[in-house]
Amino acid sequence: MNILEISHCKKQFGMNLVLKDISLTVKEGQVVSIIGPSGSGKSTLLRCATLLETMDAGSLSYVGKRAAWEEGGRMVYAPNREMKEIRSTFGLVFQNFNLFPHYTVMKNIIAAPMLIQKRSRQDAEREGEVLLEKMGLADKRDAYPYQLSGGQQQRVSIARALAMNPRMLFFDEPTSALDPELTGEILKVIRGLAAEHMTMVIVTHEMAFARNVSDHVIFMDGGVIVEEGDPDIIDNPSHQRTIQFLSRFER
C-alpha cells in the first residue's frame, strides 16, 4: 500500500524555483533516504509533504486521501476535518529538536496526544513511559530539555512523534545538530525503527547510514530528482552529478 504519493510538486520562493517537478511514492514499511547538496530542495520537499509549506503546483495524498491538488489553475487543500485525519498519518522529527523548553520530557511527549487525540493523561503517560524506555530515557521523564544532551533531546523528539501513533515518520537531517558521538545514538534509534518496519523518509548527509538502512535512495539537486534507486546507487551512481556529489564522502 502507498502511504505517501507526491506528484509533480513545484515550489517557488520569489524568483527562486526551489522544487521544479518532484514526484515520489512511499510504500508502507519502506525506508526512503533523500540525499543531495545543501540548497537542492530536500528540506523544502519535506516541508511541502508535511504541510508546513503550501505547494505551488502538483498533488499530495496520504493513504489514498487527497491532501492537496490543482483545480482551476490553483492549489486546493483538503478541508479542516479531513486534514486533521491526514495529519495524523505522519510525524516529523526536526534537526533542531523543537521541544517545548518549559515542559518536562514527559509533558513534551503527552501534550499532543492529550490535546489533539483527546487521550486521558493516564493513557498518554503510560505510552510515554513505554516510549522513554524504548529510547533509553526512562530516568529522564521529569527532566527539562536544557538538562539533556543534544542526542537525548533528539530521542525525546522521536518519542514525541511516535506518541501520536503515526503510520510514517519524516526526519529532516536528524543528526546535523549533533556531534559524531551523539549522531551514533540517533542512527541506532532509527535503525531500530527500520527493523520494526516503520515507514520513514529521511533527509540525511550520513551516506553509510543511508546505504545500510534504506530500501530506496533519492538523490536531489537543483530542485529535481537526478537519480534514484536501491541503496546500491550510493556505491554505483550512474549520473555524473551524483558521482561528483558522492566523491566527497567516504563510502
Coordinates of N, CA and C in Angstrom, one line a residue:
M1 N 0.8 -1.2 0.0 CA 0.0 0.0 0.0 C 0.9 1.3 0.0
N2 N 0.5 2.2 -0.8 CA 1.2 3.5 -0.8 C 0.7 4.4 0.4
I3 N 1.7 4.8 1.2 CA 1.3 5.7 2.3 C 1.3 7.1 1.8
L4 N 2.4 7.5 1.0 CA 2.5 8.8 0.5 C 2.7 8.8 -1.0
E5 N 2.0 9.8 -1.6 CA 2.1 10.0 -3.1 C 2.2 11.5 -3.3
I6 N 3.4 11.9 -3.9 CA 3.6 13.3 -4.3 C 3.7 13.3 -5.9
S7 N 3.0 14.1 -6.5 CA 3.0 14.1 -8.0 C 3.3 15.5 -8.5
H8 N 4.3 15.7 -9.3 CA 4.6 16.9 -10.0 C 4.6 18.2 -9.0
C9 N 5.2 18.0 -7.9 CA 5.3 19.1 -6.9 C 6.2 20.2 -7.4
K10 N 5.7 21.4 -7.3 CA 6.6 22.6 -7.6 C 6.4 23.6 -6.4
K11 N 7.5 24.3 -6.1 CA 7.5 25.3 -5.0 C 8.5 26.4 -5.4
Q12 N 8.0 27.6 -5.3 CA 8.8 28.8 -5.6 C 8.8 29.8 -4.5
F13 N 10.0 30.3 -4.2 CA 10.1 31.4 -3.2 C 10.6 32.6 -4.0
G14 N 9.7 33.6 -4.2 CA 10.1 34.8 -5.0 C 10.4 34.3 -6.4
M15 N 11.6 34.7 -6.9 CA 12.0 34.2 -8.2 C 12.8 32.9 -8.2
N16 N 12.9 32.3 -7.0 CA 13.7 31.1 -6.9 C 12.8 29.9 -6.9
L17 N 12.9 29.1 -8.0 CA 12.1 27.9 -8.1 C 12.9 26.8 -7.4
V18 N 12.4 26.4 -6.2 CA 13.2 25.5 -5.4 C 12.9 24.1 -5.7
L19 N 11.6 23.7 -6.0 CA 11.2 22.4 -6.4 C 10.6 22.5 -7.8
K20 N 11.2 21.9 -8.8 CA 10.9 22.1 -10.2 C 9.8 21.1 -10.7
D21 N 9.9 19.9 -10.3 CA 8.9 18.9 -10.7 C 9.2 17.6 -10.0
I22 N 8.7 17.4 -8.8 CA 9.1 16.3 -8.0 C 7.9 15.3 -7.8
S23 N 8.2 14.1 -8.2 CA 7.2 13.0 -7.9 C 7.8 11.9 -7.2
L24 N 7.2 11.4 -6.1 CA 7.7 10.2 -5.4 C 6.5 9.5 -4.7
T25 N 6.8 8.2 -4.5 CA 5.8 7.3 -3.8 C 6.5 6.6 -2.7
V26 N 5.9 6.5 -1.5 CA 6.5 5.8 -0.4 C 5.5 4.7 0.0
K27 N 5.9 3.5 0.0 CA 5.1 2.3 0.3 C 5.2 2.0 1.8
E28 N 4.2 1.4 2.3 CA 4.1 1.0 3.8 C 5.3 0.2 4.1
G29 N 6.0 0.5 5.2 CA 7.2 -0.2 5.6 C 8.5 0.1 4.9
Q30 N 8.4 1.0 4.0 CA 9.6 1.4 3.2 C 10.4 2.5 3.9
V31 N 11.7 2.4 3.8 CA 12.6 3.5 4.3 C 13.2 4.2 3.1
V32 N 12.9 5.4 3.0 CA 13.5 6.2 1.8 C 14.4 7.3 2.4
S33 N 15.6 7.3 1.9 CA 16.6 8.3 2.2 C 16.7 9.3 1.1
I34 N 16.7 10.6 1.4 CA 16.9 11.7 0.4 C 18.2 12.3 0.7
I35 N 19.1 12.3 -0.3 CA 20.4 12.8 -0.2 C 20.6 13.9 -1.3
G36 N 21.7 14.7 -1.1 CA 21.9 15.8 -2.1 C 22.6 17.0 -1.4
P37 N 23.2 17.9 -2.2 CA 23.9 19.0 -1.6 C 22.9 20.0 -0.9
S38 N 23.4 20.9 0.0 CA 22.6 21.9 0.6 C 22.1 22.8 -0.5
G39 N 20.8 23.2 -0.3 CA 20.1 24.0 -1.3 C 19.5 23.3 -2.5
S40 N 19.5 21.9 -2.4 CA 19.0 21.1 -3.5 C 17.4 21.0 -3.4
G41 N 16.8 21.4 -2.3 CA 15.4 21.4 -2.2 C 14.9 20.3 -1.3
K42 N 15.8 19.5 -0.6 CA 15.4 18.4 0.2 C 14.5 18.8 1.3
S43 N 14.9 19.8 2.1 CA 14.1 20.2 3.3 C 12.8 20.8 2.8
T44 N 12.8 21.6 1.7 CA 11.6 22.2 1.2 C 10.6 21.1 0.8
L45 N 11.1 20.0 0.2 CA 10.2 18.9 -0.2 C 9.6 18.3 1.0
L46 N 10.3 18.1 2.1 CA 9.8 17.6 3.4 C 8.7 18.5 3.9
R47 N 9.0 19.8 3.9 CA 8.0 20.8 4.4 C 6.7 20.8 3.6
C48 N 6.8 20.6 2.3 CA 5.6 20.5 1.5 C 4.9 19.2 1.8
A49 N 5.6 18.1 1.9 CA 5.0 16.8 2.2 C 4.3 16.8 3.5
T50 N 4.8 17.6 4.5 CA 4.3 17.6 5.9 C 3.3 18.8 6.1
L51 N 3.0 19.5 5.0 CA 2.0 20.6 5.0 C 2.5 21.8 5.8
L52 N 3.8 21.9 6.0 CA 4.3 23.1 6.6 C 4.5 24.2 5.6
E53 N 4.6 23.9 4.3 CA 4.6 24.8 3.2 C 3.5 24.4 2.2
T54 N 2.9 25.4 1.6 CA 2.0 25.1 0.5 C 2.7 24.9 -0.8
M55 N 2.2 23.9 -1.6 CA 2.8 23.7 -2.9 C 2.2 24.7 -3.9
D56 N 3.0 25.0 -4.9 CA 2.5 25.9 -6.0 C 1.9 25.1 -7.1
A57 N 2.2 23.9 -7.2 CA 1.6 23.0 -8.2 C 1.8 21.6 -7.8
G58 N 1.0 20.7 -8.4 CA 1.1 19.2 -8.1 C 0.0 18.7 -7.2
S59 N 0.2 17.5 -6.7 CA -0.8 16.9 -5.8 C -0.1 16.1 -4.7
L60 N -0.8 15.9 -3.6 CA -0.2 15.2 -2.4 C -1.3 14.4 -1.8
S61 N -1.1 13.1 -1.5 CA -2.1 12.3 -0.8 C -1.4 11.3 0.1
Y62 N -2.1 11.0 1.2 CA -1.7 10.0 2.2 C -2.7 8.9 2.3
V63 N -2.3 7.7 2.1 CA -3.1 6.5 2.2 C -4.4 6.7 1.3
G64 N -4.2 7.2 0.1 CA -5.3 7.4 -0.8 C -6.2 8.6 -0.6
K65 N -5.9 9.3 0.5 CA -6.7 10.5 0.8 C -6.0 11.8 0.2
R66 N -6.7 12.6 -0.5 CA -6.1 13.7 -1.1 C -5.9 14.8 -0.1
A67 N -4.7 15.3 0.0 CA -4.4 16.5 0.9 C -4.4 17.8 0.1
A68 N -3.8 17.7 -1.1 CA -3.6 18.9 -1.9 C -3.7 18.5 -3.4
W69 N -4.3 19.4 -4.2 CA -4.4 19.1 -5.6 C -4.7 20.4 -6.4
E70 N -4.5 20.3 -7.7 CA -4.7 21.5 -8.5 C -6.1 21.5 -9.1
E71 N -6.7 22.7 -9.0 CA -8.1 22.8 -9.5 C -8.3 24.2 -10.1
G72 N -8.6 24.3 -11.4 CA -8.8 25.6 -12.0 C -7.6 26.5 -11.9
G73 N -6.4 25.8 -12.1 CA -5.1 26.6 -12.1 C -4.6 27.1 -10.8
R74 N -5.2 26.6 -9.7 CA -4.7 26.9 -8.4 C -4.7 25.7 -7.4
M75 N -3.9 25.8 -6.4 CA -3.8 24.7 -5.4 C -5.0 24.7 -4.4
V76 N -5.6 23.5 -4.2 CA -6.7 23.4 -3.2 C -6.2 22.4 -2.2
Y77 N -6.5 22.7 -0.9 CA -6.1 21.8 0.2 C -7.4 21.2 0.8
A78 N -7.3 20.0 1.3 CA -8.5 19.4 1.9 C -9.0 20.2 3.1
P79 N -10.4 20.1 3.3 CA -11.0 20.8 4.4 C -10.4 20.4 5.7
N80 N -10.6 21.2 6.8 CA -10.0 21.0 8.1 C -10.3 19.6 8.7
R81 N -11.5 19.1 8.6 CA -11.8 17.9 9.2 C -11.0 16.7 8.6
E82 N -11.0 16.7 7.2 CA -10.2 15.7 6.5 C -8.7 15.9 6.8
M83 N -8.3 17.2 6.8 CA -6.9 17.5 7.0 C -6.4 17.0 8.4
K84 N -7.2 17.1 9.4 CA -6.8 16.6 10.7 C -6.5 15.1 10.6
E85 N -7.3 14.4 9.9 CA -7.1 12.9 9.8 C -5.9 12.6 9.0
I86 N -5.6 13.4 7.9 CA -4.4 13.3 7.1 C -3.2 13.5 7.9
R87 N -3.2 14.6 8.7 CA -2.0 15.0 9.5 C -1.7 13.9 10.5
S88 N -2.7 13.1 11.0 CA -2.4 12.1 12.0 C -1.7 10.9 11.3
T89 N -1.6 10.9 10.0 CA -0.9 9.8 9.3 C 0.6 9.8 9.6
F90 N 1.2 11.0 9.8 CA 2.7 11.2 9.8 C 3.1 12.0 11.0
G91 N 4.4 11.7 11.4 CA 5.1 12.5 12.4 C 6.3 13.1 11.8
L92 N 6.8 14.2 12.3 CA 8.0 14.9 11.8 C 9.0 15.1 12.9
V93 N 10.3 14.7 12.7 CA 11.4 15.0 13.6 C 12.3 16.0 13.0
F94 N 12.5 17.1 13.7 CA 13.2 18.3 13.1 C 14.7 18.1 13.5
Q95 N 15.6 18.8 12.8 CA 17.0 18.8 13.1 C 17.3 19.5 14.4
N96 N 16.6 20.5 14.8 CA 16.9 21.2 16.0 C 15.9 20.9 17.1
F97 N 15.4 19.7 17.1 CA 14.6 19.1 18.2 C 13.2 19.7 18.4
N98 N 13.1 21.1 18.5 CA 11.8 21.8 18.6 C 11.0 21.3 19.8
L99 N 11.7 21.0 20.9 CA 11.0 20.7 22.2 C 10.5 21.9 22.9
F100 N 9.4 21.8 23.7 CA 9.0 23.0 24.5 C 9.9 23.1 25.7
P101 N 10.7 24.2 25.8 CA 11.7 24.3 26.8 C 11.1 24.3 28.2
H102 N 9.9 24.8 28.4 CA 9.3 25.0 29.7 C 8.5 23.7 30.1
Y103 N 8.4 22.7 29.3 CA 7.8 21.4 29.6 C 8.8 20.4 30.0
T104 N 8.4 19.5 30.9 CA 9.3 18.3 31.2 C 9.3 17.4 30.0
V105 N 10.2 16.4 30.0 CA 10.3 15.4 29.0 C 8.9 14.7 28.8
M106 N 8.3 14.3 29.9 CA 7.0 13.6 29.8 C 6.0 14.5 29.2
K107 N 5.9 15.8 29.7 CA 4.9 16.7 29.2 C 5.1 17.0 27.7
N108 N 6.3 17.1 27.2 CA 6.6 17.2 25.8 C 6.0 16.1 25.0
I109 N 6.0 14.9 25.6 CA 5.6 13.7 24.9 C 4.0 13.5 24.9
I110 N 3.4 13.9 26.0 CA 2.0 13.6 26.2 C 1.1 14.8 25.8
A111 N 1.7 16.0 25.5 CA 0.9 17.2 25.3 C 0.0 17.0 24.0
A112 N 0.6 16.6 22.9 CA -0.2 16.4 21.7 C -1.2 15.3 21.7
P113 N -0.9 14.1 22.2 CA -1.9 13.0 22.4 C -3.1 13.5 23.2
M114 N -2.9 14.2 24.3 CA -4.0 14.7 25.1 C -4.8 15.8 24.4
L115 N -4.1 16.8 23.8 CA -4.8 17.9 23.2 C -5.5 17.5 21.9
I116 N -4.7 16.8 21.0 CA -5.2 16.6 19.7 C -6.1 15.3 19.6
Q117 N -5.6 14.2 20.2 CA -6.3 12.9 20.2 C -7.2 12.7 21.4
K118 N -7.3 13.7 22.3 CA -8.2 13.7 23.4 C -8.0 12.4 24.3
R119 N -6.7 12.0 24.4 CA -6.5 10.8 25.2 C -6.3 11.2 26.7
S120 N -6.6 10.3 27.6 CA -6.5 10.7 29.0 C -5.1 10.8 29.4
R121 N -4.8 11.6 30.5 CA -3.4 11.7 30.9 C -2.8 10.4 31.3
Q122 N -3.6 9.5 31.9 CA -3.1 8.2 32.4 C -2.7 7.4 31.2
D123 N -3.5 7.4 30.1 CA -3.2 6.6 28.9 C -2.0 7.1 28.2
A124 N -1.9 8.5 28.1 CA -0.8 9.1 27.4 C 0.5 8.9 28.2
E125 N 0.4 9.0 29.5 CA 1.7 8.8 30.3 C 2.1 7.4 30.2
R126 N 1.2 6.4 30.2 CA 1.5 5.0 30.2 C 2.3 4.8 28.9
E127 N 1.8 5.3 27.7 CA 2.5 5.1 26.5 C 3.8 5.9 26.5
G128 N 3.8 7.1 27.1 CA 5.0 7.9 27.2 C 6.1 7.1 27.9
E129 N 5.8 6.4 29.0 CA 6.8 5.6 29.7 C 7.4 4.5 28.9
V130 N 6.5 3.9 28.1 CA 7.0 2.8 27.2 C 8.0 3.4 26.2
L131 N 7.6 4.5 25.6 CA 8.5 5.2 24.6 C 9.8 5.6 25.2
L132 N 9.8 6.2 26.4 CA 11.0 6.6 27.0 C 11.9 5.4 27.3
E133 N 11.3 4.3 27.7 CA 12.1 3.1 28.0 C 12.8 2.7 26.7
K134 N 12.0 2.7 25.6 CA 12.5 2.3 24.3 C 13.6 3.2 23.8
M135 N 13.6 4.5 24.2 CA 14.6 5.4 23.8 C 15.8 5.5 24.8
G136 N 15.7 4.6 25.8 CA 16.8 4.6 26.8 C 16.8 5.9 27.7
L137 N 15.6 6.4 27.9 CA 15.5 7.7 28.7 C 14.5 7.5 29.9
A138 N 14.3 6.3 30.4 CA 13.3 6.1 31.4 C 13.5 7.0 32.6
D139 N 14.8 7.3 32.9 CA 15.1 8.1 34.1 C 15.0 9.6 33.9
K140 N 14.6 10.0 32.7 CA 14.6 11.5 32.3 C 13.2 12.0 32.2
R141 N 12.2 11.3 32.7 CA 10.8 11.8 32.4 C 10.5 13.2 33.0
D142 N 11.1 13.5 34.2 CA 10.9 14.8 34.8 C 11.9 15.8 34.6
A143 N 12.9 15.5 33.7 CA 13.9 16.5 33.3 C 13.4 17.5 32.3
Y144 N 14.0 18.6 32.2 CA 13.7 19.6 31.2 C 14.7 19.6 30.1
P145 N 14.3 20.0 28.9 CA 15.2 19.9 27.7 C 16.6 20.4 28.0
Y146 N 16.8 21.6 28.7 CA 18.1 22.1 28.9 C 19.0 21.2 29.7
Q147 N 18.4 20.3 30.4 CA 19.2 19.3 31.3 C 19.7 18.1 30.5
L148 N 19.3 18.0 29.2 CA 19.6 16.9 28.4 C 20.7 17.2 27.3
S149 N 21.5 16.2 26.9 CA 22.4 16.3 25.8 C 21.6 16.5 24.5
G150 N 22.2 16.9 23.4 CA 21.5 17.0 22.1 C 21.0 15.7 21.7
G151 N 21.7 14.6 21.9 CA 21.3 13.3 21.5 C 20.0 12.9 22.3
Q152 N 20.0 13.2 23.6 CA 18.8 12.9 24.4 C 17.6 13.7 24.0
Q153 N 17.9 15.0 23.7 CA 16.8 15.8 23.2 C 16.2 15.3 21.9
Q154 N 17.0 14.8 21.0 CA 16.5 14.3 19.7 C 15.8 13.0 20.0
R155 N 16.2 12.2 20.9 CA 15.4 10.9 21.2 C 14.1 11.3 21.8
V156 N 14.0 12.3 22.6 CA 12.7 12.8 23.2 C 11.8 13.2 22.0
S157 N 12.4 13.9 21.1 CA 11.6 14.4 19.9 C 11.1 13.3 19.1
I158 N 11.9 12.2 19.0 CA 11.4 11.0 18.2 C 10.3 10.3 19.0
A159 N 10.4 10.2 20.4 CA 9.4 9.6 21.2 C 8.1 10.5 21.1
R160 N 8.3 11.8 21.0 CA 7.1 12.7 20.9 C 6.3 12.4 19.6
A161 N 7.1 12.2 18.5 CA 6.5 11.9 17.2 C 5.8 10.6 17.3
L162 N 6.4 9.6 17.9 CA 5.8 8.2 17.9 C 4.6 8.2 18.8
A163 N 4.5 9.1 19.8 CA 3.4 9.1 20.8 C 2.0 9.3 20.1
M164 N 2.1 9.9 18.9 CA 0.8 10.1 18.1 C 0.4 8.9 17.3
N165 N 1.2 7.8 17.4 CA 1.0 6.6 16.6 C 0.8 6.8 15.1
P166 N 1.8 7.5 14.5 CA 1.7 7.8 13.1 C 2.0 6.6 12.2
R167 N 1.5 6.6 11.0 CA 1.8 5.5 10.0 C 3.2 5.6 9.4
M168 N 3.7 6.9 9.5 CA 5.1 7.1 8.9 C 5.7 8.3 9.6
L169 N 7.1 8.3 9.6 CA 7.8 9.4 10.2 C 8.7 10.0 9.1
F170 N 8.8 11.4 9.2 CA 9.8 12.1 8.4 C 10.9 12.6 9.3
F171 N 12.1 12.5 8.9 CA 13.3 13.0 9.6 C 14.0 14.1 8.7
D172 N 14.1 15.3 9.2 CA 14.8 16.3 8.4 C 16.2 16.5 9.0
E173 N 17.2 15.8 8.4 CA 18.6 15.8 8.9 C 18.7 15.7 10.4
P174 N 18.2 14.6 10.9 CA 18.1 14.4 12.4 C 19.4 14.4 13.2
T175 N 20.5 14.3 12.5 CA 21.8 14.3 13.2 C 22.7 15.6 12.9
S176 N 22.2 16.5 12.1 CA 23.0 17.6 11.7 C 23.4 18.6 12.8
A177 N 22.6 18.6 13.9 CA 23.0 19.5 15.0 C 23.8 18.7 16.1
L178 N 24.2 17.5 15.8 CA 24.8 16.7 16.9 C 26.3 16.4 16.5
D179 N 27.1 16.2 17.6 CA 28.5 15.8 17.3 C 28.5 14.3 16.9
P180 N 29.6 13.8 16.4 CA 29.7 12.5 15.9 C 29.3 11.4 16.9
E181 N 29.7 11.6 18.1 CA 29.3 10.5 19.2 C 27.8 10.5 19.4
L182 N 27.2 11.6 19.4 CA 25.7 11.6 19.6 C 25.0 11.2 18.4
T183 N 25.6 11.5 17.2 CA 24.9 11.0 16.0 C 24.7 9.5 16.0
G184 N 25.7 8.8 16.5 CA 25.5 7.3 16.6 C 24.3 6.9 17.4
E185 N 24.0 7.6 18.5 CA 22.8 7.3 19.3 C 21.5 7.4 18.4
I186 N 21.4 8.5 17.7 CA 20.2 8.7 16.9 C 20.1 7.7 15.7
L187 N 21.2 7.4 15.1 CA 21.1 6.5 14.0 C 20.8 5.1 14.5
K188 N 21.2 4.7 15.7 CA 20.8 3.4 16.3 C 19.3 3.4 16.5
V189 N 18.7 4.5 17.0 CA 17.3 4.5 17.2 C 16.5 4.3 15.9
I190 N 17.0 5.0 14.9 CA 16.3 5.0 13.6 C 16.5 3.6 13.0
R191 N 17.6 3.0 13.1 CA 17.8 1.6 12.7 C 16.8 0.6 13.4
G192 N 16.6 0.9 14.6 CA 15.6 0.1 15.4 C 14.2 0.2 14.8
L193 N 13.9 1.4 14.5 CA 12.5 1.7 13.9 C 12.4 1.0 12.6
A194 N 13.5 1.0 11.8 CA 13.5 0.4 10.5 C 13.3 -1.1 10.6
A195 N 13.9 -1.7 11.7 CA 13.8 -3.1 11.9 C 12.4 -3.5 12.3
E196 N 11.6 -2.5 12.8 CA 10.2 -2.7 13.2 C 9.3 -2.4 12.0
H197 N 9.9 -2.1 10.8 CA 9.2 -1.8 9.6 C 8.4 -0.5 9.7
M198 N 8.9 0.5 10.4 CA 8.3 1.8 10.4 C 8.6 2.4 9.1
T199 N 7.5 3.0 8.5 CA 7.7 3.7 7.2 C 8.4 5.1 7.5
M200 N 9.5 5.3 6.8 CA 10.2 6.5 7.1 C 10.8 7.2 5.8
V201 N 10.8 8.5 5.9 CA 11.5 9.3 4.8 C 12.5 10.1 5.6
I202 N 13.8 10.0 5.2 CA 14.9 10.6 6.0 C 15.8 11.4 5.1
V203 N 15.8 12.7 5.3 CA 16.8 13.6 4.7 C 18.1 13.5 5.5
T204 N 19.2 13.1 4.8 CA 20.4 12.8 5.6 C 21.7 13.1 4.8
H205 N 22.7 13.4 5.5 CA 24.1 13.5 4.9 C 24.9 12.3 5.3
E206 N 24.3 11.4 6.1 CA 25.0 10.2 6.5 C 25.0 9.1 5.5
M207 N 25.9 9.0 4.6 CA 25.9 8.1 3.4 C 25.9 6.7 3.8
A208 N 26.8 6.3 4.8 CA 26.9 4.9 5.2 C 25.5 4.5 5.8
F209 N 25.0 5.4 6.6 CA 23.7 5.1 7.2 C 22.6 4.9 6.1
A210 N 22.5 5.8 5.2 CA 21.6 5.7 4.1 C 21.7 4.4 3.3
R211 N 22.9 4.0 3.1 CA 23.1 2.8 2.4 C 22.6 1.6 3.2
N212 N 22.9 1.6 4.5 CA 22.6 0.4 5.3 C 21.1 0.3 5.7
V213 N 20.4 1.4 5.9 CA 19.1 1.3 6.4 C 18.0 1.5 5.4
S214 N 18.3 2.0 4.2 CA 17.3 2.4 3.2 C 16.9 1.2 2.3
D215 N 15.6 1.3 1.9 CA 15.1 0.5 0.8 C 15.3 1.2 -0.5
H216 N 15.2 2.5 -0.5 CA 15.2 3.4 -1.7 C 16.0 4.6 -1.4
V217 N 16.8 5.1 -2.3 CA 17.6 6.3 -2.1 C 17.3 7.3 -3.2
I218 N 17.1 8.5 -2.9 CA 16.8 9.6 -3.9 C 17.9 10.6 -3.8
F219 N 18.5 10.9 -4.9 CA 19.5 12.0 -5.0 C 18.9 13.2 -5.6
M220 N 18.8 14.3 -4.9 CA 18.2 15.6 -5.4 C 19.3 16.6 -5.6
D221 N 19.1 17.4 -6.7 CA 20.0 18.6 -6.9 C 19.2 19.6 -7.8
G222 N 19.3 20.8 -7.4 CA 18.7 21.9 -8.3 C 17.2 21.7 -8.4
G223 N 16.6 21.2 -7.3 CA 15.1 21.1 -7.3 C 14.5 20.0 -8.1
V224 N 15.3 19.0 -8.5 CA 14.8 17.9 -9.2 C 15.4 16.6 -8.7
I225 N 14.8 15.5 -8.9 CA 15.3 14.2 -8.6 C 16.3 13.8 -9.7
V226 N 17.6 13.8 -9.5 CA 18.6 13.5 -10.5 C 18.7 12.0 -10.8
E227 N 18.6 11.2 -9.7 CA 18.8 9.8 -9.7 C 18.2 9.1 -8.5
E228 N 17.6 8.0 -8.7 CA 17.0 7.2 -7.6 C 17.1 5.8 -7.8
G229 N 17.0 5.0 -6.8 CA 17.1 3.5 -6.9 C 17.3 2.9 -5.6
D230 N 17.7 1.6 -5.6 CA 18.0 0.9 -4.4 C 19.4 1.5 -3.8
P231 N 19.7 1.2 -2.6 CA 20.9 1.8 -1.9 C 22.2 1.6 -2.7
D232 N 22.3 0.7 -3.7 CA 23.5 0.5 -4.5 C 23.9 1.7 -5.2
I233 N 22.9 2.6 -5.4 CA 23.3 3.9 -6.2 C 24.4 4.7 -5.4
I234 N 24.5 4.5 -4.1 CA 25.5 5.2 -3.3 C 26.9 4.7 -3.7
D235 N 27.0 3.4 -4.0 CA 28.3 2.9 -4.4 C 28.5 2.9 -5.9
N236 N 27.4 2.8 -6.6 CA 27.5 2.8 -8.1 C 26.5 3.7 -8.8
P237 N 26.7 5.0 -8.5 CA 25.9 6.0 -9.2 C 26.1 6.0 -10.7
S238 N 25.1 6.4 -11.4 CA 25.3 6.4 -12.9 C 25.3 7.8 -13.5
H239 N 24.7 8.7 -12.8 CA 24.6 10.1 -13.3 C 25.8 10.9 -12.8
Q240 N 26.4 11.7 -13.7 CA 27.6 12.4 -13.4 C 27.5 13.3 -12.2
R241 N 26.4 13.9 -12.0 CA 26.2 14.8 -10.9 C 26.2 14.0 -9.6
T242 N 25.6 12.9 -9.6 CA 25.6 12.0 -8.4 C 27.0 11.5 -8.1
I243 N 27.7 11.1 -9.1 CA 29.1 10.7 -8.9 C 30.0 11.8 -8.3
Q244 N 29.8 13.0 -8.8 CA 30.5 14.2 -8.3 C 30.2 14.5 -6.8
F245 N 28.9 14.4 -6.5 CA 28.5 14.7 -5.1 C 29.0 13.6 -4.1
L246 N 28.9 12.3 -4.5 CA 29.3 11.2 -3.6 C 30.8 11.1 -3.5
S247 N 31.5 11.6 -4.4 CA 33.0 11.5 -4.4 C 33.6 12.2 -3.2
R248 N 32.8 13.1 -2.5 CA 33.3 13.8 -1.4 C 33.1 13.0 -0.1
F249 N 32.4 11.9 -0.2 CA 32.2 11.1 1.0 C 33.0 9.8 1.0
E250 N 33.4 9.3 2.2 CA 34.0 8.0 2.3 C 32.9 7.0 2.2
R251 N 33.0 6.0 1.3 CA 32.0 5.1 1.1 C 32.4 3.7 1.4

